Every structure is written in structure tokens, then in C-alpha cells.
Amino acid sequence: MPSQMPSNRPAQPQTHMLSDTTRAALAESRPGHALPRAFYTDQAVFEDDMNAVFYREWLFVGPECELPEPGDYVTLQVHEAPVIVLRDNDGQLRAFHNSCRHRGSTLCQKERGNAARLVCPYHQWTYDLTGKLIVTRFMGGDFDPKDFPLKPVHVTSIEGLVYICLAETPPDIENFRAAITPYIAPHEPRKTKIVAESTIVEEANWKLVIENNRECYHCAGAHPELLVSLVEMALPNDQRFADEFRIMEQKAREWDALNLPHAPVDGGVEFRCIRLPFREGAYSMTMDGQPASKKLLGELTEPDLGSVRAFRVPNNWHHFLSEMIIHFRILPLGPNRTEVRTVWMVHEDAIEGWDYDVDRLSEVWVATNAQDKELAENNQKGVTSPSYTPGPYSEISEFMLINFTEWYRDCLSRYEAGDTESRTAAE
Amino acid sequence: MPSQMPSNRPAQPQTHMLSDTTRAALAESRPGHALPRAFYTDQAVFEDDMNAVFYREWLFVGPECELPEPGDYVTLQVHEAPVIVLRDNDGQLRAFHNSCRHRGSTLCQKERGNAARLVCPYHQWTYDLTGKLIVTRFMGGDFDPKDFPLKPVHVTSIEGLVYICLAETPPDIENFRAAITPYIAPHEPRKTKIVAESTIVEEANWKLVIENNRECYHCAGAHPELLVSLVEMALPNDQRFADEFRIMEQKAREWDALNLPHAPVDGGVEFRCIRLPFREGAYSMTMDGQPASKKLLGELTEPDLGSVRAFRVPNNWHHFLSEMIIHFRILPLGPNRTEVRTVWMVHEDAIEGWDYDVDRLSEVWVATNAQDKELAENNQKGVTSPSYTPGPYSEISEFMLINFTEWYRDCLSRYEAGDTESRTAAE
Amino acid sequence: MPSQMPSNRPAQPQTHMLSDTTRAALAESRPGHALPRAFYTDQAVFEDDMNAVFYREWLFVGPECELPEPGDYVTLQVHEAPVIVLRDNDGQLRAFHNSCRHRGSTLCQKERGNAARLVCPYHQWTYDLTGKLIVTRFMGGDFDPKDFPLKPVHVTSIEGLVYICLAETPPDIENFRAAITPYIAPHEPRKTKIVAESTIVEEANWKLVIENNRECYHCAGAHPELLVSLVEMALPNDQRFADEFRIMEQKAREWDALNLPHAPVDGGVEFRCIRLPFREGAYSMTMDGQPASKKLLGELTEPDLGSVRAFRVPNNWHHFLSEMIIHFRILPLGPNRTEVRTVWMVHEDAIEGWDYDVDRLSEVWVATNAQDKELAENNQKGVTSPSYTPGPYSEISEFMLINFTEWYRDCLSRYEAGDTESRTAAE
């Protein structure tokens, strides 16, 4: 009978059930509009988000320079999944589920550290840095340690930006790598160091945090510190900003001369990468627009490079300046709670007190994050109202939210259909 | 075909599904007895309560004198619904869902304030005080602001007591207005001011908080401060209190002479209004029974007026004394959490330090609220026991709880049947 | 018709429905391995645990010496069930659901106290110490107080260890009583007093707390203070500990001479009782191994008695030393929260400052509890990972976990089948 015949066809995709609430919200959702209420408030939708998005997509962890030496590790918590990312003795990045194969205890509790081997604090089962189980006690004759390696997690570094993927078969990330590398490589992210970090919790759904980041429609009313440097234009030919358009034209010529790419890449709904100028006279995201560090990154010689602005769904965005890099990472904590981590990087040889001052370097985004937290929390309270109906996005100012919600809905549909590949710019 | 023919019949009532737990609890419920456990503890019942009661009935907000000027507003949170109540430029009270029509952010974050226009803090969409959207930016040609007014909420003032209703078609409140106006108008609530307020959270279901308020069976054991003035009688002819019955007879004559109504109104299971005397020699709800404010309310000339005691299902009760008004408002926060807000009012021209002292004026009810909180929380812990079986109410001392639970069950049944009108005294 | 005929057969057992999640987890569970994830993390499983285990099995409350006089009571909270245990005027132990038969309020709020009668703080309904309702007010003619006694809870004292059972028909406990009495009676638990107590909350499922207690596989890596005295052997013939085996042989002879039983009793999967020696030279669980109290318990004359180690599923374990008794009781607070209470007892006539010092006496287990809390919490975080697969127990070091999980699975199955009797050692 046909159904019992061997087949050379590839395995059928694994389909999944979304919750009834998620499916109803999908059906209710309208393109170009904010998402229906349940997407921001409901526990079942949140679980679907974790399965369809955060357990399937590539997630930004942090800068690779956090892990310079063999045994260096960082940990993070992706919803219910604790994860370790480390550098092994061959210098290779590896990631594992942070759960001992004996009784499941987490192996590493600290946010970062160094370990020659991973020793479970519970019963001292010990793994080498490749995840191989090498020491146990009292496990009897039938027990074969080879059956109990740490469970691996996919990991890659894109020019020093560490990404992991918890899926068995991760979606493509090479398109992203190819697109952003020419933009960020001149800043040499691997040759930087973290000099400031902040972790805050916003009482808002992760999608509201992302939406908040995807438009500068709110900047004029909310972010005086940021607007010292930032221009509210999202594209070089943004019709709203004639003056800045002129700056862009001039900067484009200078950057072309420096061989620094700046035009927007085609990341489709998944990612964005572009170099945009700051306001006339501003070099950096500081309160006075002056450089945050005297030492320029990599081999850069020109301080006035605006910033390479990159983001990638679902959890990260970045600014690459001439002398500073700022990474932002979000991790969902619940339907209405999201962790936002910000790290500020300067050249690895920059000297604190001489080249840079930590407070001065971080104050613009510390203030901006606090403002965004308040906006996102107001937003959360309002969309929780049973009276809420999704309003229309501004096509001019909020087109990246149209992209984001389109990507998000597609993500859920692909999960349901068992399709691992996202639509990318190439399609 | 008949089903497609136009019809002159009124729209069919919209029926609703109660949760299985609520329906089982309704079936289990016995008249004259405390409610079954699930009504006090279960999340699904709580959601039904919000839909069937708090999103359908008239809710007390606070005194109208909080909103003297155009642009004055107060906010409150009815479960998941943030609401703004304000006075518009024509002096009219209006209420709106506190959620911007763009991306849903709350418009007003403060508990009270004044605003010439309602400007969303997110993207500065701006509404006038009638809810009309008057300013947006970058919204493109197709966008018509007329399609995006703030969503209105029904609001009315009954002699200065502000009530809102979140239902599309609110139930009748005119019967209540007609009944209580003659009792409270002489106290002129609109000509008062808030001089003290307290907001506490009781770890108890909202119905236990209401039940606690609906009987004085517990007063002797719990409320020494309150009993300085309060008589535990609920009706003028209460057989338990022969002495107080004599006071009542005498006071009735005095109040008749002053044209102050005092007999109990027929509010059925929905509301109550009655004037009852205090203990012999007590003029007010103070620790010594002496007036809380030297300045009598309105045109009143006689300090010994006992208090008009009024309540209305589901969320408020009030004392109107000769020189002070006290309003109590509850808002459910969860199956076992309820906010109780108390405000103390005196004549708008009374002078602090001369006419009244805030601590002295509020201390009886601050103490009584704290005692009731403890009683309600003990009650919550006990009804949560799987061993709990609802006991019988005292027909003499707890008849208002019999009324309340009857009203409550009926409320759920009417919601299920799609019936908006409650049974009132007139029926 | 047969179905309507009177029957002499015993009532059919009451079967129950387990949640789908529990049944799926049972099906997935493998003998000799840690439990599947849902057993440690899921709310529905937790509810099943409460119904199938904590509302059906005998639970340890505390030492009977807490209740020396008539009217002495202690309270505890078994998930949602508040319970009172007291001594009545005839000296008999009694236990009741802590919920008034009127409107359900808890009667006793304090952790311990003395009361001649139980007076409800709400409306002063009053019960005598046998649970009989003896005083009410205003309850009308139809009301018969005989219909409203406090609801009883089964209670028994096993040589001074108080156990309760919330089931209507409790499972057998006589087998346990018979087995452990000879071991603990010489320590005369009734003639002790509580001199120290500690209550901590571990953010871990109750089964992880129990599993942590059921093996000393983790002791070497975690408990330096405990290992001053404790030998990591679980049985007298433990092959891992040749040296301690020699101590055991010598101690066995000494204890035989003192008529103190020491061999392991056959408690099957339900309980354990054994006397095991401490390390050479250690007399007690103190930092230096020296006795915690100068006064030996009961009529004991020999300080070097190791400890009788007893536990009983689901919620208690104990150490009986020559001069000190330590009781441990757990109560689940949620799928990932458990209360652990420890009490330290010495001879009732021992004198503080002379015979014993509270800090010195409790410090080993205060430290050990804190260490176990951290281990259990790491364990909880790790088993919550979606990547978690249950690993194999060590048959040598973790055989009591194999027993425990076997008992637990059986408990759920018996609950589903309506079978009240557990399998015991006798079968």
C-alpha cells in the first residue's frame, strides 16, 4: 500500500497547532494596522510567540568580545530555556542548553564567567567545553556517558555579533550576514569591549517594545536627549526632512570616498541596515553631540560617520558609530513584561577617564530607554482595554511597523504550516 | 427567504456564554446562603463578573466636585478598562475610554489633572474635550480624523455623585436618581470638597468586600471606633434595638419638621437609601461623636441628622452627615483582590484647622476600613478552603446579603440571557 | 431491575479524572529516571498533586509537645485548606478545617495559640474544642446549631509526631506507627520542647525538594557543615563506604547492647526508618560534632547514638539524635514554590545557655537548608527548560528517588482508580 512504501521524498514539514485565541487574532488582524488586542495581552498567544518565534528564529545574544578566552561563557534565558554560550578550547563558539543531563539542574548560574569544564553544582556531573560528559560518579555499569552530552544550540558570530537559534533546523541567516558585513566590518566589533551595560524590564509585550523601536514618529515628543544627534528620517530620501536630505547627499559623497557603504540594504521584513548621518555638527549619541570616545573604532579615521543602524527580527537593534557601538537585545518575560538589555562598546584599547567617560557615553540611551519604557507601558495599558481597536499605522512614519507586523503574522502562519524558511529580501 | 427579509422587530438581545464554572456555581447556589466557593475564588468566574457586572452596570466614580472646571479630569481602571471622566468646555461631564485611536496608548496617566485638549503622549494625536480627533501628523491622504474619535463611555451625575457605565446600552439609573435625590440634595454634595482620601487593597473577592459592607452583624465584635456613633440597626423598626427604636421615633419627628426624608426607599435588591440616627449624643462619625467640621453642609441648620446611608450595586456606598459626606468605591483587581477607595468631603468653604481637622475627621473610617480589610481577608482565606460549604445568612442581621446575592445571581442570568434591564423596586 | 436492587457490596471506589497533562506525563514517565518536565512545572499537574497526594495522604504537622495544654492549637495551610490542630479539654488531639460554618471565615489566624473556645472573629459564632457550635446570635428559629459543627480532620500522634489526613477515609498509618515506634520511643519525643525553628520558601516544586532530601549523592559537593557529622551512606552495607561500614559494625554491637534498634525497617516506597552512625568522633549535627545539648533525651545514657533517620511520604523527614530531634516539614505553595519548616527540639528540662545554645544547635541545618534551597532552585530552572529530558538516577546513590517517583506515580494512578490504599512494605 502506498502509505507503507519507502519514500525518497524529504520529510514532511512538522505542522503545529496555534491556540484558538491566536488564530482568531490572526483572522481579525488587518494589514497596515496595529495588532489586535490578544497579540499584546494573551497568555496563549504568548506561548505561541515563544514556540513560533523565540524558539525558532535567530536571537541576538551579545557581542563576541565578551568571550575572548577559552572557557569564557555567558548565559541567557529565552523564556523557559536557559542557555549557555561559550568559547571552547579550540576557540570555537558553542552554545548549549543550560541543563544537566542527569536531573536537569542548570550548570551555570552566573550571567558570565569562565570555566575550564562545566561542572554541575548538584552532583558534579562534568562536561568538557564541547558538551561531552566526561565525569560522573556511582552511575553503574550500564551507563554510557556518550549517551548524555549537553544538548547543543546553534550559534554563529556575524562580525562579532553572537546569534543563537534554538530550533533543530535554523532558518537562513547567511543573507543577513552577507548584507550587513560590509557595513559593520569597518567598525571591527570584535576589537571592542563592553564599558557600560543596562538591563531594564518594561511592563509591555515584546512586540510593543519592538514597535516602539521601529519608528521615530514618537521621537519629537519623547526623546530630547536623543534628538541632539538623531535625525528622525528613516530613509535617505525621506520627504519629511528636506534639510537632512541635503546632509545625506553631502555625507553620501564623503562616505563613498571612504569606501563606507551607506545605502539601505534590502532586508525585506526581516532586517534593516543603513548608514544615516546625525544632525549637522553632531558626531555621536551624546548630550553635546561630541564623540563618546577619543579612540575611533578599527582603522576608521573620520569621526563623522553618522551611524550604521541595523536591526533584525525578532530581538535586536544596533548603532555602529565611528567610536562606539550600542547593542540592544530584548527577551520576553511574559505577555506584558519584556527585558531590554543595552551594552555600550568602545575600542578595546580605549582608556577609561582618558578616552571615554562611562556616564557621558551612556546617558543619552539610558534616558531614551527610560522614556521608551514609559511609552511602551502606557501603550500596554491602553491596548489592554476591551475598548481597544487597532488603529492605522502612518505609512510615512511607521512603515517599519507595517513590515514588522507582516513578518510576525507570517511567522505564525509558517509555524502552523511547518515551514521553517522565512521570506527574505531575496524573494 | 424569511431569514433574509427585512424585519421591523427590535434586535434580538445579545446572549452570552458564562463559563462552565460559573454555571456550575450558579446551579449549586442556594438562596439565603453565602455563595459557593468558586464565586469567591475562581478566575473564570471573575472574568464573568467583569463582563456581566462591571462592564454592564453603573459604577460610582467619585464626587463631581473633583471636576469643577473645564478640562478637569479623573481617571480610573475598571478591571482592564482605563477610563477618563472629564468636564468639557460647555461644562458637560463626559467619559471616554482612555486609549488613543492610533496605537492604543493611554492618553492620561495621572489620577487627576486638567487638560485643555487630550494629547496622546506617544505620537501626539490630539483630541478636544468632546473626544473629537483634531490633530495628527503624517497620516496621509486617505486618513479621515472623523473616523477616529475617542470611544465614549456613559456618564451621569446624580446630585454630584458621578456614575459611569461601560455598556453600549446602559441599564436604568433614573429610578435610583429619583429615589435618592430628596435624601441627599439637602446636603448639597456639589458644594463640597475632598479633604481626605484613602485607597487600600483588600486581598478578598469584591463580593466579600460588599457583603462585609452590607451587614453590621460583625460590628460589635470588630468596630469599636465606628460604634461610638453607629447604631447596628439596619431598619427603623429593627426588633433587636429597642432603645435605638425610641431614638428613631424622636428623630423621625424632628426630621419630618425639617422636611428631611428618612424612611427607607424601596430600592429592591439594587440600592438602599435611608436616614438613620446615630447613638444618643453622637453627631458624627468621629471618635467622640462631635461634628467633624464646624460648617454644616448646604443650608442645613441642625447638626444632629444621623446619616443618610445609601448604597448601590455593585461598587459603592455612602454616608451623608450634617457636616460631612463619605463615599466608598470598590474596584475589583482580581478574584481575590479589591481596591477600596474612601473620600471624605466637607463644605467647600470650610477652612482646614479652623472648621475641621483632617486626621480627626477621617480616623474612624480609616480604622474601620483596616478592620474590615482584616475580616474580609480572613473570610477569603476560609472560603478558599476546599472544605467550605456556604452557611446560612441571618435573616435578621444579614437580609441585605440575601438581597445582594440574589441580585448578583440574577445579574449573571440576565447577562447570559442577553437581558439588559435589572429588576428594580418598581417591578 | 438489578441496578435498583439493594446491595450488600461495599461502595464502589470513587474514581477521579486526572488532567490531560498529568496523564500524558505519566505515560511519558520512565522508571529509574527523573520525572518528565510537566510534573515539576505544570499548574494542572500541581492541582492533581494536591488532590491525589496532599488532600489524601497523612501529612506531618509538627511535634505534639507544641500542644501541651487543653486549648493549645497550631494552624497550617495545606495548599488551599487552612487547618487547626488542637488539644481538647479531655486531652485529646483534634483537628478541624479552619473555616467557620457561617460565612467561611478562618477562625484562628495565628500560627499557634491557646483558646478556651474557638470564636470566629467575624460574627462571633463560637465552637467548643470538640468542634460543636455553641453560640450564635440572631439566627432565627429554624436554625439548629447541631447542623453546623466544625468539619473534622483526621489526626493522630505517633510517639509525639502529629500527623493529619484531610481525606474522608484515610489510608493506613498503623504500619508506619508500628515500624518506627521502637526506634524513636527511646528518644521520648513527647518530653521535648522546640528551641529553634526556621521557615524558608524554595522556588522549586515540592517533588524536587523531596528528591533533594532523598539522596546524599549531592552532599560532598554541597554540604561541608553537614558532612562534619553525616556519613553519605544510606544503608549499613553501602558498598561505597568501607570505612563507615566498619563504624557501622562496631556501632551495631553497641546499640544492640543498649537495646536500641538500628536495622533498616521495611517501609517499602512509603517510609524509611534506620539508625546510622555519624562520622568517627562526631556525636551530633553540630559544627564540631559535639553534642548540641548537654541533657540527653528520655532515659538515654549514651551520647554516641548516631541518628534515627526517618521519613514518610509525602512531606516529612526527621533526625532523632541522643540529645536533639530535628523535624522537617514541607508544604507546597505552587508548582514552583515550596515551604520548608525545620524545628529543633531538646529535652523539655534542658536549660538554654547552660545545656544548649540555640545558634550552635541550629547552624548546621540552617546552612544545609540554604544550600539545598539553592540546589533545588537550580534544579527547578533547569527542568523548566523545554530541552529537558529526564536523566537516569544512580541506582546506588539515588535508589530512594526511584522509590519516591514510583510511589508518586502509583499515588496518581490510585487516585484515578479510586483506590485509597497505598502499597506498603507488607505487600
Short mmCIF file of C-alpha atoms in Angstrom, two decimals, chain B residues 70-381:
data_model
loop_
_atom_site.label_atom_id
_atom_site.label_comp_id
_atom_site.label_asym_id
_atom_site.label_seq_id
_atom_site.Cartn_x
_atom_site.Cartn_y
_atom_site.Cartn_z
CA PRO B 70 -13.45 72.66 32.00
CA GLY B 71 -10.59 70.28 31.31
CA ASP B 72 -10.59 68.82 34.81
CA TYR B 73 -10.36 65.07 34.59
CA VAL B 74 -10.09 61.97 36.75
CA THR B 75 -9.06 58.51 35.63
CA LEU B 76 -9.94 55.09 36.93
CA GLN B 77 -9.33 51.50 35.92
CA VAL B 78 -12.33 49.17 35.66
CA HIS B 79 -10.56 45.80 35.53
CA GLU B 80 -8.82 46.04 32.16
CA ALA B 81 -10.58 49.20 31.01
CA PRO B 82 -8.86 52.51 31.69
CA VAL B 83 -11.40 55.35 31.69
CA ILE B 84 -11.22 59.16 31.68
CA VAL B 85 -14.01 61.27 33.13
CA LEU B 86 -13.80 65.00 32.41
CA ARG B 87 -15.69 68.24 32.18
CA ASP B 88 -15.78 69.71 28.68
CA ASN B 89 -15.71 73.36 27.68
CA ASP B 90 -19.50 73.57 27.82
CA GLY B 91 -19.45 72.37 31.41
CA GLN B 92 -20.79 68.95 30.47
CA LEU B 93 -19.43 65.78 32.06
CA ARG B 94 -18.03 63.32 29.56
CA ALA B 95 -16.29 60.00 29.85
CA PHE B 96 -14.07 58.18 27.38
CA HIS B 97 -12.09 55.02 27.11
CA ASN B 98 -8.55 56.08 27.95
CA SER B 99 -6.97 54.64 24.81
CA CYS B 100 -5.71 56.50 21.76
CA ARG B 101 -7.33 55.51 18.48
CA HIS B 102 -3.90 55.31 16.81
CA ARG B 103 -1.93 52.59 18.60
CA GLY B 104 -3.95 52.37 21.77
CA SER B 105 -1.74 54.17 24.29
CA THR B 106 -3.44 55.60 27.35
CA LEU B 107 -3.88 59.35 26.99
CA CYS B 108 -3.99 60.38 30.64
CA GLN B 109 -1.71 58.68 33.15
CA LYS B 110 -2.38 60.71 36.27
CA GLU B 111 -5.20 60.02 38.71
CA ARG B 112 -6.49 63.55 38.19
CA GLY B 113 -5.46 66.64 36.28
CA ASN B 114 -6.53 69.38 33.91
CA ALA B 115 -6.03 69.40 30.16
CA ALA B 116 -7.27 71.83 27.53
CA ARG B 117 -7.00 69.03 25.00
CA LEU B 118 -6.16 65.36 25.34
CA VAL B 119 -2.75 64.84 23.74
CA CYS B 120 -1.51 61.28 23.40
CA PRO B 121 1.97 61.14 24.92
CA TYR B 122 3.06 58.66 22.26
CA HIS B 123 2.59 60.39 18.90
CA GLN B 124 0.71 63.49 19.94
CA TRP B 125 -2.59 62.61 18.36
CA THR B 126 -4.77 65.26 19.93
CA TYR B 127 -8.47 65.19 20.86
CA ASP B 128 -10.69 68.00 22.04
CA LEU B 129 -12.70 67.58 25.22
CA THR B 130 -15.65 66.16 23.30
CA GLY B 131 -13.42 63.33 22.09
CA LYS B 132 -13.02 64.63 18.53
CA LEU B 133 -9.63 63.91 16.93
CA ILE B 134 -8.26 67.29 15.91
CA VAL B 135 -4.51 66.90 15.30
CA THR B 136 -2.36 64.16 13.77
CA ARG B 137 0.86 64.19 11.77
CA PHE B 138 1.98 62.25 8.71
CA MET B 139 -1.23 60.26 8.35
CA GLY B 140 -1.57 60.51 4.57
CA GLY B 141 -4.42 61.46 2.30
CA ASP B 142 -6.85 58.62 2.90
CA PHE B 143 -6.93 59.21 6.59
CA ASP B 144 -10.07 60.88 7.92
CA PRO B 145 -9.84 62.01 11.56
CA LYS B 146 -13.62 61.87 11.82
CA ASP B 147 -13.33 58.10 11.82
CA PHE B 148 -11.24 58.15 14.98
CA PRO B 149 -12.94 59.95 17.85
CA LEU B 150 -12.33 58.74 21.38
CA LYS B 151 -14.75 55.99 22.32
CA PRO B 152 -17.36 57.39 24.68
CA VAL B 153 -18.50 55.95 28.00
CA HIS B 154 -21.88 56.79 29.52
CA VAL B 155 -21.67 59.20 32.41
CA THR B 156 -24.17 60.92 34.66
CA SER B 157 -24.14 62.92 37.86
CA ILE B 158 -26.76 62.23 40.47
CA GLU B 159 -26.73 65.27 42.70
CA GLY B 160 -22.96 65.39 42.40
CA LEU B 161 -22.27 61.65 42.51
CA VAL B 162 -20.62 60.69 39.23
CA TYR B 163 -21.56 57.33 37.75
CA ILE B 164 -20.33 55.74 34.54
CA CYS B 165 -21.50 52.76 32.55
CA LEU B 166 -19.29 50.93 30.05
CA ALA B 167 -22.15 49.07 28.39
CA GLU B 168 -23.36 50.14 24.99
CA THR B 169 -26.92 50.30 26.32
CA PRO B 170 -26.83 51.12 30.00
CA PRO B 171 -29.46 49.84 32.40
CA ASP B 172 -31.86 52.26 34.02
CA ILE B 173 -30.47 54.58 36.67
CA GLU B 174 -33.35 57.08 36.79
CA ASN B 175 -35.18 55.11 39.42
CA PHE B 176 -32.14 55.42 41.66
CA ARG B 177 -31.80 59.12 40.89
CA ALA B 178 -35.42 59.80 41.70
CA ALA B 179 -35.27 57.83 44.91
CA ILE B 180 -32.13 59.23 46.47
CA THR B 181 -32.22 62.84 45.30
CA PRO B 182 -34.65 64.05 48.00
CA TYR B 183 -32.48 62.43 50.66
CA ILE B 184 -29.10 63.76 49.58
CA ALA B 185 -29.97 67.06 47.88
CA PRO B 186 -30.22 68.94 51.20
CA HIS B 187 -26.57 68.02 51.82
CA GLU B 188 -25.64 69.68 48.51
CA PRO B 189 -22.87 67.30 47.51
CA ARG B 190 -21.80 69.52 44.62
CA LYS B 191 -20.81 72.24 47.08
CA THR B 192 -18.27 70.12 48.91
CA LYS B 193 -14.58 69.39 48.53
CA ILE B 194 -12.45 66.32 49.12
CA VAL B 195 -10.35 66.82 52.23
CA ALA B 196 -9.11 63.29 52.81
CA GLU B 197 -8.80 60.17 50.73
CA SER B 198 -7.53 56.67 51.22
CA THR B 199 -7.03 53.80 48.83
CA ILE B 200 -6.40 50.33 50.24
CA VAL B 201 -6.25 46.91 48.67
CA GLU B 202 -8.08 44.04 50.34
CA GLU B 203 -6.92 40.54 49.47
CA ALA B 204 -10.51 39.40 49.03
CA ASN B 205 -13.06 38.96 46.29
CA TRP B 206 -15.11 42.06 45.60
CA LYS B 207 -18.30 40.28 46.68
CA LEU B 208 -16.83 39.57 50.11
CA VAL B 209 -15.98 43.26 50.40
CA ILE B 210 -19.56 44.16 49.51
CA GLU B 211 -21.00 41.52 51.84
CA ASN B 212 -18.85 42.90 54.62
CA ASN B 213 -20.38 46.29 54.00
CA ARG B 214 -23.95 45.06 53.83
CA GLU B 215 -24.32 43.95 57.44
CA CYS B 216 -23.49 45.24 60.86
CA TYR B 217 -23.78 41.78 62.39
CA HIS B 218 -20.00 41.94 62.71
CA CYS B 219 -19.81 45.49 64.08
CA ALA B 220 -19.95 44.70 67.78
CA GLY B 221 -17.00 42.36 67.55
CA ALA B 222 -14.90 44.43 65.20
CA HIS B 223 -15.52 48.16 65.12
CA PRO B 224 -15.19 49.96 68.48
CA GLU B 225 -14.44 53.31 66.81
CA LEU B 226 -17.40 53.09 64.49
CA LEU B 227 -19.80 52.13 67.25
CA VAL B 228 -19.18 55.40 69.06
CA SER B 229 -21.72 56.80 66.61
CA LEU B 230 -23.20 53.98 64.58
CA VAL B 231 -26.23 52.04 65.69
CA GLU B 232 -26.23 48.48 64.45
CA MET B 233 -29.82 48.74 63.32
CA ALA B 234 -30.49 48.43 59.64
CA LEU B 235 -34.13 49.47 59.65
CA PRO B 236 -36.14 51.88 61.82
CA ASN B 237 -38.21 49.04 63.20
CA ASP B 238 -35.32 46.70 63.84
CA GLN B 239 -36.58 44.46 66.65
CA ARG B 240 -33.13 43.95 68.07
CA PHE B 241 -32.67 47.51 69.19
CA ALA B 242 -35.48 48.75 71.39
CA ASP B 243 -33.54 51.74 72.72
CA GLU B 244 -32.47 52.90 69.33
CA PHE B 245 -36.01 52.38 68.16
CA ARG B 246 -37.04 55.07 70.63
CA ILE B 247 -34.31 57.39 69.30
CA MET B 248 -35.61 56.75 65.82
CA GLU B 249 -39.13 57.73 66.77
CA GLN B 250 -37.94 61.01 68.21
CA LYS B 251 -35.59 61.77 65.34
CA ALA B 252 -38.30 60.96 62.83
CA ARG B 253 -40.41 63.71 64.28
CA GLU B 254 -37.54 66.21 64.22
CA TRP B 255 -36.58 65.32 60.65
CA ASP B 256 -40.15 65.50 59.48
CA ALA B 257 -40.26 69.01 60.91
CA LEU B 258 -37.12 69.86 58.92
CA ASN B 259 -38.60 68.32 55.77
CA LEU B 260 -35.75 65.81 55.62
CA PRO B 261 -36.94 62.44 54.34
CA HIS B 262 -35.74 59.44 56.34
CA ALA B 263 -37.90 56.41 55.66
CA PRO B 264 -36.26 53.58 53.73
CA VAL B 265 -36.80 53.86 49.98
CA ASP B 266 -37.76 50.79 48.01
CA GLY B 267 -34.57 50.10 46.10
CA GLY B 268 -35.31 46.41 45.79
CA VAL B 269 -32.11 44.40 45.56
CA GLU B 270 -30.27 47.21 43.76
CA PHE B 271 -29.91 50.08 46.10
CA ARG B 272 -30.71 51.37 49.53
CA CYS B 273 -31.35 54.83 50.90
CA ILE B 274 -32.42 55.68 54.43
CA ARG B 275 -31.67 58.23 57.09
CA LEU B 276 -30.86 56.67 60.45
CA PRO B 277 -29.90 58.32 63.71
CA PHE B 278 -26.59 57.96 65.45
CA ARG B 279 -26.34 56.91 69.07
CA GLU B 280 -27.78 59.25 71.66
CA GLY B 281 -25.47 62.24 71.87
CA ALA B 282 -23.42 61.45 68.75
CA TYR B 283 -23.48 63.93 65.87
CA SER B 284 -20.88 62.47 63.57
CA MET B 285 -18.62 59.54 62.80
CA THR B 286 -15.79 60.78 64.95
CA MET B 287 -14.06 59.29 67.95
CA ASP B 288 -16.05 61.47 70.34
CA GLY B 289 -19.21 61.77 68.29
CA GLN B 290 -18.69 65.51 67.90
CA PRO B 291 -19.03 67.11 64.45
CA ALA B 292 -16.10 66.58 62.10
CA SER B 293 -16.50 70.07 60.65
CA LYS B 294 -17.98 73.19 62.20
CA LYS B 295 -19.52 74.21 58.91
CA LEU B 296 -22.73 72.39 58.08
CA LEU B 297 -23.40 71.29 54.52
CA GLY B 298 -25.69 73.21 52.18
CA GLU B 299 -28.38 75.16 54.01
CA LEU B 300 -28.57 72.68 56.85
CA THR B 301 -29.04 74.21 60.27
CA GLU B 302 -29.29 71.18 62.51
CA PRO B 303 -26.16 69.12 63.29
CA ASP B 304 -27.97 66.07 64.61
CA LEU B 305 -29.13 64.45 61.39
CA GLY B 306 -27.70 60.99 61.77
CA SER B 307 -26.65 59.94 58.31
CA VAL B 308 -28.28 59.18 55.02
CA ARG B 309 -26.94 55.76 54.21
CA ALA B 310 -27.04 54.87 50.56
CA PHE B 311 -25.56 52.13 48.51
CA ARG B 312 -25.96 50.94 45.01
CA VAL B 313 -24.84 47.67 43.49
CA PRO B 314 -22.19 46.80 42.58
CA ASN B 315 -19.50 49.17 43.80
CA ASN B 316 -20.42 51.97 46.17
CA TRP B 317 -21.84 53.11 49.48
CA HIS B 318 -22.12 56.50 51.12
CA HIS B 319 -22.78 58.35 54.34
CA PHE B 320 -24.28 61.85 54.17
CA LEU B 321 -23.99 63.58 57.54
CA SER B 322 -24.92 67.09 58.51
CA GLU B 323 -21.35 68.31 58.04
CA MET B 324 -19.52 65.56 56.13
CA ILE B 325 -20.02 63.16 53.26
CA ILE B 326 -18.10 59.91 52.96
CA HIS B 327 -18.01 57.99 49.67
CA PHE B 328 -16.75 54.43 49.32
CA ARG B 329 -15.91 52.91 45.94
CA ILE B 330 -14.65 49.43 45.20
CA LEU B 331 -12.93 48.23 42.05
CA PRO B 332 -12.04 44.55 41.58
CA LEU B 333 -8.39 43.79 40.86
CA GLY B 334 -8.64 40.01 40.63
CA PRO B 335 -10.56 37.05 42.08
CA ASN B 336 -9.02 37.75 45.48
CA ARG B 337 -8.01 41.41 45.32
CA THR B 338 -10.18 44.50 45.57
CA GLU B 339 -9.35 48.17 45.76
CA VAL B 340 -11.37 50.22 48.24
CA ARG B 341 -11.25 53.99 47.90
CA THR B 342 -12.70 56.28 50.55
CA VAL B 343 -13.07 60.04 50.22
CA TRP B 344 -14.15 62.45 52.92
CA MET B 345 -15.93 65.67 51.92
CA VAL B 346 -16.83 68.80 53.82
CA HIS B 347 -18.45 72.09 52.80
CA GLU B 348 -16.45 73.70 50.03
CA ASP B 349 -15.96 76.81 52.16
CA ALA B 350 -14.87 75.02 55.32
CA ILE B 351 -11.40 76.02 56.47
CA GLU B 352 -8.83 73.44 57.45
CA GLY B 353 -7.58 73.90 61.00
CA TRP B 354 -10.49 76.16 61.82
CA ASP B 355 -13.57 74.20 60.73
CA TYR B 356 -12.09 70.75 60.50
CA ASP B 357 -9.03 68.64 61.17
CA VAL B 358 -8.19 66.02 58.56
CA ASP B 359 -6.93 63.33 60.94
CA ARG B 360 -9.82 63.69 63.33
CA LEU B 361 -12.33 63.67 60.53
CA SER B 362 -11.04 60.51 58.88
CA GLU B 363 -9.80 58.39 61.77
CA VAL B 364 -12.98 56.41 62.45
CA TRP B 365 -13.27 55.12 58.92
CA VAL B 366 -9.52 54.67 58.48
CA ALA B 367 -9.68 52.35 61.49
CA THR B 368 -12.92 50.72 60.34
CA ASN B 369 -11.59 50.10 56.84
CA ALA B 370 -8.49 48.45 58.28
CA GLN B 371 -10.65 46.23 60.45
CA ASP B 372 -12.90 45.33 57.54
CA LYS B 373 -9.86 44.54 55.42
CA GLU B 374 -8.72 42.01 58.01
CA LEU B 375 -12.19 40.48 58.28
CA ALA B 376 -12.57 40.23 54.51
CA GLU B 377 -9.15 38.67 54.16
CA ASN B 378 -9.91 36.08 56.86
CA ASN B 379 -13.14 35.43 55.04
CA GLN B 380 -11.32 34.97 51.73
CA LYS B 381 -8.85 32.52 53.25
#
